[in-house]
Structures are given as C-alpha cells and as structure tokens.
Amino acid sequence: MRIMAMLPTYNEADNIRPLIEEILALGPEYEALVVDDNSPDGTWRIVKEMAESNPRVHLLHRMTDKGRGTAGAAGLREAVRLGADKVAEMDADFSHHPRFIPALAAAADQADVVIGSRLVKGGGEQGRSPVRTLITVLANFYIRTVLWLPIRDCTSGFRVFRADALKKMHLEKMTSRGPAIVQELLLAARRAGCTFVEVPILFEE
C-alpha cells in the first residue's frame, strides 16, 4: 500500500522540509509529492534536494499553466502515474496537519473519497475569527445545495482519494484554475459514482 500526500505549493520554503519529514515519519508506506509552480523562494529546490536522497519524495516542477486548480489536477494525475494507491490532497502550510492523514487513509478502505471535515462531530477550526467560521458554514450550505453534494464540508481541501476513483474522474478535463478545483473534483467524483465519507479534522489557521 502506497499513500501519497500531494502538496500544491507556492512560496512554502519555510514549511516544506518539516512538513515532508512529518509525512514520511507516519510510516514506510507514506510518500510526498510536491507540485510547485516555480516558487520564487526556492521551495522546489528544497524538494528537489530531498528527492535526490529519498525515493519517497517526488517533485512536479511546473513552469507554465500555473494556478492552484491546474496544480491540483496535475498533482493527482502524477500521483496515480507514480503508482499511489491512495492520494491525500492537502495544503502545505500546516493548516492541514499530517497527524490526520492516517485516519483519512484508513477511511478510504470503505469509501472512494474521504473528506477531512470541519463540519462533522469532532471537527472544527482553530485560530479563525467567528466571522470566517460563519462564512465557511454559509458557503458550504450554498455549495451543497447548488451542486447536490452529499457532503457537509464541501470547501475542505484536505481529502484522500482512492487511485481507482481518480482514474474514473477524468482529471484531464478539469477546467478550474483557482480554488474552485476543490468543488470541481467533488462534482466529478459524484458524477463518476464515487462514494464519500467525512472524517473530523481540526483546521489550524
């Protein structure tokens, strides 16, 4: 079993080394794939150096077609190409903490897509204002209603996908260039007949 954390990055030089180290420390089955849009702060150089000495670290260094949306879709495709069985999509600023990955990955034994959810029992946010939390709740109500998604936290970017589910989602057809990729992937998963489950996480600002 290979569980690959896919990390879209832009100027995360301060975080990326300790984050990758924490991911790899979860166990020998864990790997890290960094999708970097040629960060001016040299994030990609740090990852390249790590990858040269550790086969569980991978880099997709993008020079064109930049943006969170295209990076996410490209990273998921690359993780499948590299042979991952499960892919954990997450932010690289420690707001999505690696300690939650094992629980999300375990839940993927029973569901195609596992959402790291702030809006189920046991989940939540830390360090955010009440206004930001209210915006999250209202945005999710709107998205859930419009897209008919069976998910409470539709805006969470911390998810685990089974590789066989990703292969059915037509990732090459993704069109979002920005953060809307989070919802576009969920919609593609629903259309592909994927099953969902939400696991509580703490989002740390």
Backbone as CSV, one residue per row, in Angstrom:
resi,resn,N_x,N_y,N_z,CA_x,CA_y,CA_z,C_x,C_y,C_z
1,MET,0.847,-1.194,0.000,0.000,0.000,0.000,0.883,1.245,0.000
2,ARG,0.639,2.133,-0.969,1.380,3.387,-1.058,0.401,4.545,-0.887
3,ILE,0.636,5.355,0.137,-0.202,6.513,0.422,0.621,7.760,0.135
4,MET,0.191,8.558,-0.839,0.982,9.696,-1.282,0.293,11.014,-0.930
5,ALA,0.978,11.858,-0.160,0.474,13.196,0.132,0.842,14.104,-1.026
6,MET,-0.160,14.698,-1.661,0.052,15.584,-2.804,-0.098,17.025,-2.321
7,LEU,0.972,17.822,-2.488,1.044,19.154,-1.912,1.267,20.207,-2.992
8,PRO,0.229,20.930,-3.420,0.453,22.076,-4.316,1.131,23.197,-3.526
9,THR,2.220,23.739,-4.058,2.958,24.752,-3.304,3.281,25.979,-4.139
10,TYR,3.377,27.105,-3.427,3.902,28.346,-3.991,4.452,29.154,-2.821
11,ASN,5.760,29.314,-2.785,6.451,30.026,-1.710,6.175,29.410,-0.339
12,GLU,6.537,28.141,-0.199,6.396,27.429,1.073,7.751,26.938,1.570
13,ALA,8.822,27.683,1.269,10.167,27.236,1.631,10.339,27.031,3.134
14,ASP,9.659,27.839,3.946,9.813,27.721,5.395,9.141,26.468,5.946
15,ASN,8.119,25.983,5.244,7.322,24.873,5.767,7.659,23.520,5.166
16,ILE,8.137,23.506,3.931,8.071,22.276,3.156,8.941,21.152,3.709
17,ARG,10.148,21.448,4.166,11.001,20.377,4.683,10.411,19.728,5.943
18,PRO,10.056,20.510,6.980,9.471,19.857,8.164,8.147,19.156,7.867
19,LEU,7.360,19.694,6.926,6.094,19.055,6.584,6.337,17.692,5.945
20,ILE,7.240,17.643,4.978,7.545,16.365,4.329,8.106,15.373,5.342
21,GLU,8.960,15.837,6.227,9.534,14.945,7.236,8.463,14.350,8.138
22,GLU,7.463,15.161,8.498,6.368,14.642,9.334,5.524,13.628,8.566
23,ILE,5.307,13.868,7.279,4.533,12.927,6.469,5.268,11.595,6.360
24,LEU,6.540,11.629,6.055,7.308,10.393,5.908,7.422,9.632,7.229
25,ALA,7.406,10.364,8.343,7.515,9.725,9.661,6.267,8.926,10.037
26,LEU,5.183,9.114,9.286,3.954,8.365,9.571,4.120,6.875,9.319
27,GLY,5.057,6.502,8.459,5.282,5.095,8.186,5.905,4.887,6.826
28,PRO,6.446,3.694,6.576,7.146,3.436,5.312,6.247,3.460,4.085
29,GLU,4.939,3.365,4.281,4.016,3.378,3.143,3.675,4.803,2.685
30,TYR,4.130,5.810,3.429,3.791,7.201,3.108,4.859,7.847,2.235
31,GLU,4.395,8.618,1.253,5.273,9.348,0.345,4.743,10.768,0.192
32,ALA,5.561,11.637,-0.366,5.155,13.030,-0.578,5.439,13.434,-2.015
33,LEU,4.450,14.055,-2.639,4.588,14.610,-3.985,4.304,16.101,-3.910
34,VAL,5.311,16.916,-4.193,5.146,18.366,-4.174,4.952,18.855,-5.610
35,VAL,3.886,19.630,-5.821,3.597,20.222,-7.129,3.853,21.711,-6.988
36,ASP,4.999,22.159,-7.479,5.414,23.535,-7.233,5.413,24.359,-8.518
37,ASP,4.799,25.532,-8.439,4.706,26.437,-9.591,5.897,27.385,-9.648
38,ASN,7.096,26.801,-9.642,8.336,27.569,-9.775,8.412,28.696,-8.741
39,SER,8.223,28.342,-7.472,8.206,29.338,-6.397,9.465,30.194,-6.387
40,PRO,9.317,31.531,-6.348,10.484,32.422,-6.285,11.341,32.202,-5.048
41,ASP,10.746,31.688,-3.958,11.527,31.479,-2.728,12.308,30.171,-2.749
42,GLY,12.220,29.424,-3.854,13.023,28.212,-3.987,12.451,26.977,-3.330
43,THR,11.148,26.955,-3.071,10.527,25.760,-2.492,10.911,24.516,-3.287
44,TRP,10.840,24.613,-4.600,11.114,23.454,-5.446,12.550,22.968,-5.307
45,ARG,13.480,23.870,-5.045,14.884,23.465,-4.879,15.055,22.595,-3.632
46,ILE,14.366,22.966,-2.563,14.424,22.182,-1.322,13.880,20.780,-1.570
47,VAL,12.754,20.709,-2.265,12.136,19.409,-2.541,13.008,18.579,-3.479
48,LYS,13.580,19.229,-4.464,14.467,18.518,-5.391,15.630,17.888,-4.646
49,GLU,16.210,18.640,-3.718,17.324,18.127,-2.912,16.887,16.928,-2.083
50,MET,15.703,17.019,-1.480,15.192,15.907,-0.674,14.913,14.683,-1.543
51,ALA,14.359,14.921,-2.734,14.005,13.819,-3.633,15.244,13.076,-4.125
52,GLU,16.346,13.787,-4.261,17.576,13.153,-4.741,18.141,12.153,-3.746
53,SER,17.786,12.306,-2.481,18.310,11.402,-1.456,17.249,10.491,-0.848
54,ASN,15.978,10.673,-1.253,14.907,9.860,-0.674,13.887,9.511,-1.756
55,PRO,13.765,8.228,-2.101,12.843,7.826,-3.174,11.372,8.003,-2.821
56,ARG,11.073,8.342,-1.571,9.672,8.567,-1.187,9.266,10.029,-1.342
57,VAL,10.172,10.857,-1.831,9.870,12.274,-2.080,9.891,12.508,-3.580
58,HIS,8.849,13.174,-4.085,8.698,13.410,-5.522,8.407,14.883,-5.771
59,LEU,8.867,15.384,-6.909,8.644,16.784,-7.282,8.079,16.876,-8.686
60,LEU,7.004,17.647,-8.824,6.489,18.042,-10.128,6.686,19.553,-10.211
61,HIS,7.719,19.964,-10.944,8.109,21.374,-11.033,7.465,21.970,-12.282
62,ARG,6.510,22.874,-12.082,5.722,23.408,-13.195,6.206,24.809,-13.556
63,MET,6.487,25.003,-14.824,6.947,26.289,-15.313,5.843,27.067,-16.036
64,THR,4.817,26.369,-16.474,3.719,27.002,-17.208,2.383,26.517,-16.656
65,ASP,1.294,27.116,-17.157,-0.057,26.706,-16.771,-0.234,26.716,-15.259
66,LYS,0.218,27.801,-14.626,0.243,27.859,-13.177,-1.134,28.150,-12.578
67,GLY,-1.273,27.831,-11.285,-2.516,28.095,-10.572,-2.889,26.916,-9.692
68,ARG,-3.606,27.213,-8.600,-3.990,26.165,-7.643,-4.823,25.076,-8.301
69,GLY,-5.713,25.472,-9.204,-6.584,24.486,-9.829,-5.831,23.515,-10.717
70,THR,-5.043,24.048,-11.627,-4.307,23.175,-12.541,-3.239,22.380,-11.793
71,ALA,-2.672,22.966,-10.739,-1.678,22.245,-9.942,-2.306,21.042,-9.248
72,GLY,-3.502,21.241,-8.698,-4.174,20.140,-8.015,-4.493,18.984,-8.946
73,ALA,-5.052,19.305,-10.106,-5.403,18.254,-11.065,-4.156,17.556,-11.590
74,ALA,-3.110,18.338,-11.888,-1.861,17.747,-12.382,-1.222,16.867,-11.326
75,GLY,-1.278,17.290,-10.079,-0.701,16.514,-8.996,-1.407,15.190,-8.777
76,LEU,-2.717,15.195,-8.859,-3.468,13.946,-8.703,-3.153,12.981,-9.840
77,ARG,-3.058,13.500,-11.049,-2.694,12.652,-12.189,-1.294,12.068,-12.002
78,GLU,-0.368,12.899,-11.531,1.007,12.450,-11.343,1.090,11.390,-10.242
79,ALA,0.323,11.566,-9.171,0.326,10.584,-8.089,-0.152,9.226,-8.583
80,VAL,-1.184,9.227,-9.415,-1.678,7.974,-10.000,-0.605,7.373,-10.903
81,ARG,0.035,8.210,-11.696,1.083,7.719,-12.600,2.239,7.090,-11.823
82,LEU,2.538,7.662,-10.654,3.635,7.152,-9.832,3.271,5.860,-9.100
83,GLY,2.002,5.480,-9.165,1.596,4.205,-8.577,1.011,4.268,-7.186
84,ALA,0.573,5.448,-6.756,-0.045,5.561,-5.437,-1.357,4.787,-5.396
85,ASP,-1.658,4.188,-4.259,-2.942,3.518,-4.055,-3.987,4.480,-3.495
86,LYS,-3.527,5.403,-2.640,-4.381,6.436,-2.069,-3.614,7.748,-2.135
87,VAL,-4.338,8.842,-2.421,-3.693,10.146,-2.556,-4.337,11.130,-1.586
88,ALA,-3.524,11.686,-0.694,-4.002,12.694,0.250,-3.681,14.077,-0.310
89,GLU,-4.711,14.818,-0.666,-4.533,16.188,-1.145,-4.608,17.123,0.057
90,MET,-3.607,18.004,0.199,-3.572,18.863,1.385,-2.761,20.123,1.118
91,ASP,-2.974,21.152,1.946,-2.197,22.381,1.864,-0.836,22.167,2.515
92,ALA,0.111,23.033,2.174,1.487,22.865,2.637,1.876,23.841,3.738
93,ASP,0.896,24.484,4.379,1.214,25.476,5.402,0.911,24.995,6.819
94,PHE,0.706,23.674,6.963,0.395,23.030,8.244,-1.015,23.334,8.742
95,SER,-1.845,24.053,7.959,-3.252,24.190,8.355,-3.939,22.831,8.263
96,HIS,-3.460,21.997,7.362,-3.862,20.590,7.283,-2.723,19.783,7.890
97,HIS,-2.914,19.290,9.098,-1.793,18.663,9.795,-1.652,17.191,9.404
98,PRO,-0.411,16.740,9.182,-0.204,15.341,8.796,-0.756,14.317,9.780
99,ARG,-0.927,14.687,11.046,-1.405,13.701,12.021,-2.785,13.159,11.690
100,PHE,-3.532,13.866,10.840,-4.874,13.402,10.474,-4.866,12.443,9.281
101,ILE,-3.750,12.374,8.560,-3.739,11.562,7.331,-4.044,10.096,7.589
102,PRO,-3.475,9.448,8.615,-3.773,8.020,8.801,-5.258,7.706,8.961
103,ALA,-5.982,8.549,9.683,-7.418,8.311,9.854,-8.162,8.484,8.535
104,LEU,-7.774,9.483,7.757,-8.406,9.693,6.453,-8.088,8.521,5.529
105,ALA,-6.833,8.086,5.532,-6.429,6.981,4.659,-7.131,5.685,5.050
106,ALA,-7.297,5.458,6.346,-7.990,4.248,6.795,-9.441,4.258,6.342
107,ALA,-10.079,5.423,6.393,-11.479,5.519,5.970,-11.626,5.257,4.479
108,ALA,-10.548,5.454,3.714,-10.593,5.200,2.273,-10.648,3.710,1.943
109,ASP,-10.553,2.862,2.958,-10.791,1.437,2.730,-12.274,1.175,2.462
110,GLN,-13.125,2.095,2.929,-14.570,1.917,2.830,-15.242,2.909,1.890
111,ALA,-14.519,3.943,1.445,-15.117,4.963,0.577,-14.096,5.418,-0.452
112,ASP,-14.593,5.881,-1.591,-13.707,6.343,-2.664,-13.053,7.674,-2.353
113,VAL,-13.809,8.553,-1.706,-13.323,9.906,-1.391,-13.592,10.172,0.086
114,VAL,-12.541,10.557,0.800,-12.661,10.848,2.229,-12.376,12.327,2.436
115,ILE,-13.318,13.029,3.065,-13.192,14.461,3.299,-12.701,14.702,4.718
116,GLY,-11.621,15.469,4.860,-11.229,15.941,6.180,-12.145,17.093,6.545
117,SER,-13.098,16.818,7.416,-14.233,17.725,7.614,-14.163,18.516,8.915
118,ARG,-14.421,19.824,8.785,-14.542,20.690,9.952,-15.958,20.732,10.482
119,LEU,-16.898,20.190,9.716,-18.318,20.415,9.993,-19.061,19.160,10.419
120,VAL,-18.327,18.138,10.825,-18.955,16.969,11.441,-18.499,16.911,12.893
121,LYS,-19.163,16.080,13.682,-18.847,15.971,15.109,-17.373,15.632,15.300
122,GLY,-16.692,16.426,16.109,-15.279,16.222,16.364,-14.376,17.104,15.526
123,GLY,-14.926,17.722,14.483,-14.145,18.596,13.621,-14.288,20.045,14.030
124,GLY,-13.444,20.909,13.469,-13.549,22.326,13.804,-12.404,23.132,13.235
125,GLU,-12.349,24.382,13.657,-11.310,25.309,13.219,-10.660,25.929,14.434
126,GLN,-9.378,26.269,14.287,-8.650,26.915,15.368,-7.905,28.117,14.812
127,GLY,-8.023,29.255,15.488,-7.285,30.442,15.076,-8.026,31.306,14.074
128,ARG,-9.273,30.969,13.789,-10.057,31.771,12.852,-11.111,32.558,13.607
129,SER,-11.481,33.704,13.063,-12.488,34.537,13.695,-13.870,33.910,13.514
130,PRO,-14.818,34.250,14.398,-16.184,33.749,14.233,-16.785,34.110,12.880
131,VAL,-16.396,35.258,12.336,-16.916,35.673,11.027,-16.446,34.708,9.941
132,ARG,-15.145,34.335,9.971,-14.627,33.397,8.983,-15.314,32.034,9.104
133,THR,-15.560,31.620,10.330,-16.239,30.339,10.550,-17.661,30.386,10.008
134,LEU,-18.357,31.508,10.234,-19.711,31.657,9.715,-19.711,31.624,8.191
135,ILE,-18.733,32.279,7.572,-18.621,32.264,6.111,-18.449,30.827,5.606
136,THR,-17.635,30.041,6.303,-17.425,28.631,5.929,-18.739,27.866,5.958
137,VAL,-19.509,28.047,7.027,-20.785,27.328,7.169,-21.760,27.732,6.066
138,LEU,-21.875,29.043,5.813,-22.819,29.526,4.805,-22.390,29.107,3.399
139,ALA,-21.101,29.191,3.123,-20.602,28.793,1.802,-20.876,27.319,1.548
140,ASN,-20.685,26.503,2.560,-20.933,25.074,2.386,-22.406,24.768,2.193
141,PHE,-23.270,25.486,2.881,-24.709,25.289,2.668,-25.076,25.609,1.227
142,TYR,-24.538,26.715,0.707,-24.830,27.127,-0.665,-24.304,26.101,-1.675
143,ILE,-23.042,25.712,-1.510,-22.434,24.777,-2.464,-23.126,23.430,-2.425
144,ARG,-23.413,22.952,-1.228,-24.071,21.652,-1.071,-25.436,21.658,-1.748
145,THR,-26.137,22.769,-1.643,-27.474,22.876,-2.229,-27.416,22.955,-3.752
146,VAL,-26.509,23.788,-4.266,-26.430,24.005,-5.716,-25.898,22.776,-6.444
147,LEU,-24.877,22.137,-5.879,-24.231,21.013,-6.562,-24.784,19.647,-6.147
148,TRP,-25.700,19.622,-5.208,-26.292,18.368,-4.752,-25.210,17.393,-4.286
149,LEU,-24.324,17.887,-3.437,-23.249,17.040,-2.924,-23.626,16.502,-1.546
150,PRO,-23.419,15.214,-1.312,-23.775,14.610,-0.023,-22.677,14.806,1.013
151,ILE,-22.219,16.042,1.166,-21.056,16.350,1.992,-21.341,17.627,2.772
152,ARG,-20.948,17.653,4.029,-21.141,18.870,4.818,-20.046,19.890,4.549
153,ASP,-18.787,19.415,4.454,-17.675,20.344,4.262,-17.178,20.268,2.819
154,CYS,-17.879,20.968,1.944,-17.541,20.962,0.508,-16.351,21.853,0.175
155,THR,-15.919,22.683,1.118,-14.809,23.593,0.840,-13.498,23.109,1.445
156,SER,-13.506,21.954,2.066,-12.275,21.412,2.631,-11.339,20.963,1.514
157,GLY,-10.088,21.408,1.585,-9.094,20.970,0.615,-8.234,19.834,1.130
158,PHE,-8.649,19.229,2.231,-7.911,18.123,2.846,-8.732,16.853,2.616
159,ARG,-8.318,16.062,1.609,-9.092,14.879,1.251,-8.161,13.728,0.898
160,VAL,-8.672,12.516,0.963,-7.965,11.342,0.448,-8.826,10.709,-0.635
161,PHE,-8.203,10.469,-1.779,-8.859,9.813,-2.909,-8.235,8.446,-3.133
162,ARG,-9.053,7.468,-3.382,-8.525,6.190,-3.842,-8.103,6.340,-5.302
163,ALA,-6.997,5.717,-5.659,-6.477,5.860,-7.018,-7.469,5.348,-8.054
164,ASP,-8.169,4.261,-7.754,-9.119,3.735,-8.738,-10.278,4.705,-8.953
165,ALA,-10.608,5.514,-7.929,-11.642,6.542,-8.101,-11.123,7.677,-8.981
166,LEU,-9.884,8.103,-8.753,-9.305,9.177,-9.559,-9.268,8.804,-11.036
167,LYS,-9.029,7.550,-11.320,-8.970,7.107,-12.710,-10.319,7.241,-13.413
168,LYS,-11.398,7.266,-12.650,-12.746,7.384,-13.219,-13.220,8.832,-13.326
169,MET,-12.451,9.773,-12.791,-12.932,11.150,-12.646,-12.533,12.077,-13.794
170,HIS,-11.844,11.565,-14.786,-11.465,12.368,-15.965,-10.736,13.646,-15.556
171,LEU,-9.632,13.475,-14.826,-8.879,14.619,-14.315,-8.358,15.526,-15.427
172,GLU,-8.148,14.947,-16.596,-7.635,15.747,-17.712,-8.657,16.767,-18.200
173,LYS,-9.910,16.625,-17.779,-10.964,17.536,-18.206,-11.237,18.654,-17.196
174,MET,-10.504,18.692,-16.086,-10.711,19.729,-15.090,-10.403,21.109,-15.696
175,THR,-11.233,22.082,-15.411,-11.075,23.414,-16.009,-10.769,24.512,-14.989
176,SER,-10.974,24.266,-13.702,-10.760,25.308,-12.691,-9.286,25.655,-12.580
177,ARG,-8.998,26.949,-12.561,-7.619,27.397,-12.422,-7.311,27.845,-10.997
178,GLY,-8.350,28.088,-10.223,-8.168,28.552,-8.855,-8.738,27.577,-7.840
179,PRO,-9.099,28.074,-6.657,-9.579,27.224,-5.573,-10.854,26.440,-5.877
180,ALA,-11.593,26.832,-6.905,-12.821,26.104,-7.250,-12.544,24.662,-7.653
181,ILE,-11.262,24.312,-7.860,-10.922,22.930,-8.172,-11.397,21.991,-7.067
182,VAL,-11.471,22.499,-5.838,-11.912,21.670,-4.707,-13.316,21.146,-4.969
183,GLN,-14.213,22.040,-5.398,-15.585,21.620,-5.674,-15.688,20.867,-7.000
184,GLU,-14.897,21.261,-7.990,-14.972,20.573,-9.282,-14.597,19.102,-9.142
185,LEU,-13.612,18.810,-8.318,-13.219,17.421,-8.100,-14.330,16.629,-7.405
186,LEU,-14.993,17.253,-6.444,-16.099,16.567,-5.766,-17.237,16.289,-6.736
187,LEU,-17.529,17.259,-7.592,-18.595,17.077,-8.574,-18.230,15.961,-9.550
188,ALA,-16.970,15.932,-9.984,-16.527,14.864,-10.889,-16.615,13.508,-10.211
189,ALA,-16.293,13.465,-8.917,-16.378,12.207,-8.183,-17.827,11.734,-8.076
190,ARG,-18.738,12.662,-7.803,-20.149,12.279,-7.711,-20.651,11.756,-9.050
191,ARG,-20.286,12.440,-10.134,-20.720,12.007,-11.464,-20.140,10.644,-11.830
192,ALA,-18.966,10.323,-11.266,-18.335,9.034,-11.550,-18.880,7.925,-10.664
193,GLY,-19.840,8.271,-9.795,-20.452,7.261,-8.935,-19.639,6.926,-7.706
194,CYS,-18.729,7.806,-7.309,-17.884,7.548,-6.153,-18.669,7.670,-4.849
195,THR,-18.191,6.966,-3.841,-18.777,7.048,-2.508,-17.953,8.013,-1.655
196,PHE,-18.628,8.663,-0.682,-17.989,9.681,0.149,-18.160,9.347,1.623
197,VAL,-17.188,9.792,2.405,-17.330,9.768,3.860,-16.548,10.958,4.405
198,GLU,-17.015,11.510,5.533,-16.328,12.630,6.168,-15.728,12.187,7.498
199,VAL,-14.494,12.594,7.729,-13.761,12.282,8.954,-13.370,13.596,9.608
200,PRO,-13.583,13.754,10.894,-13.303,15.052,11.534,-11.825,15.397,11.551
201,ILE,-11.530,16.687,11.276,-10.186,17.242,11.398,-10.289,18.588,12.088
202,LEU,-9.161,19.075,12.566,-9.071,20.426,13.092,-8.268,21.250,12.105
203,PHE,-8.912,22.258,11.511,-8.219,23.186,10.612,-7.534,24.235,11.465
204,GLU,-6.210,24.371,11.332,-5.450,25.303,12.167,-4.916,26.454,11.314
205,GLU,-5.432,27.655,11.544,-5.038,28.824,10.751,-3.549,29.084,10.896
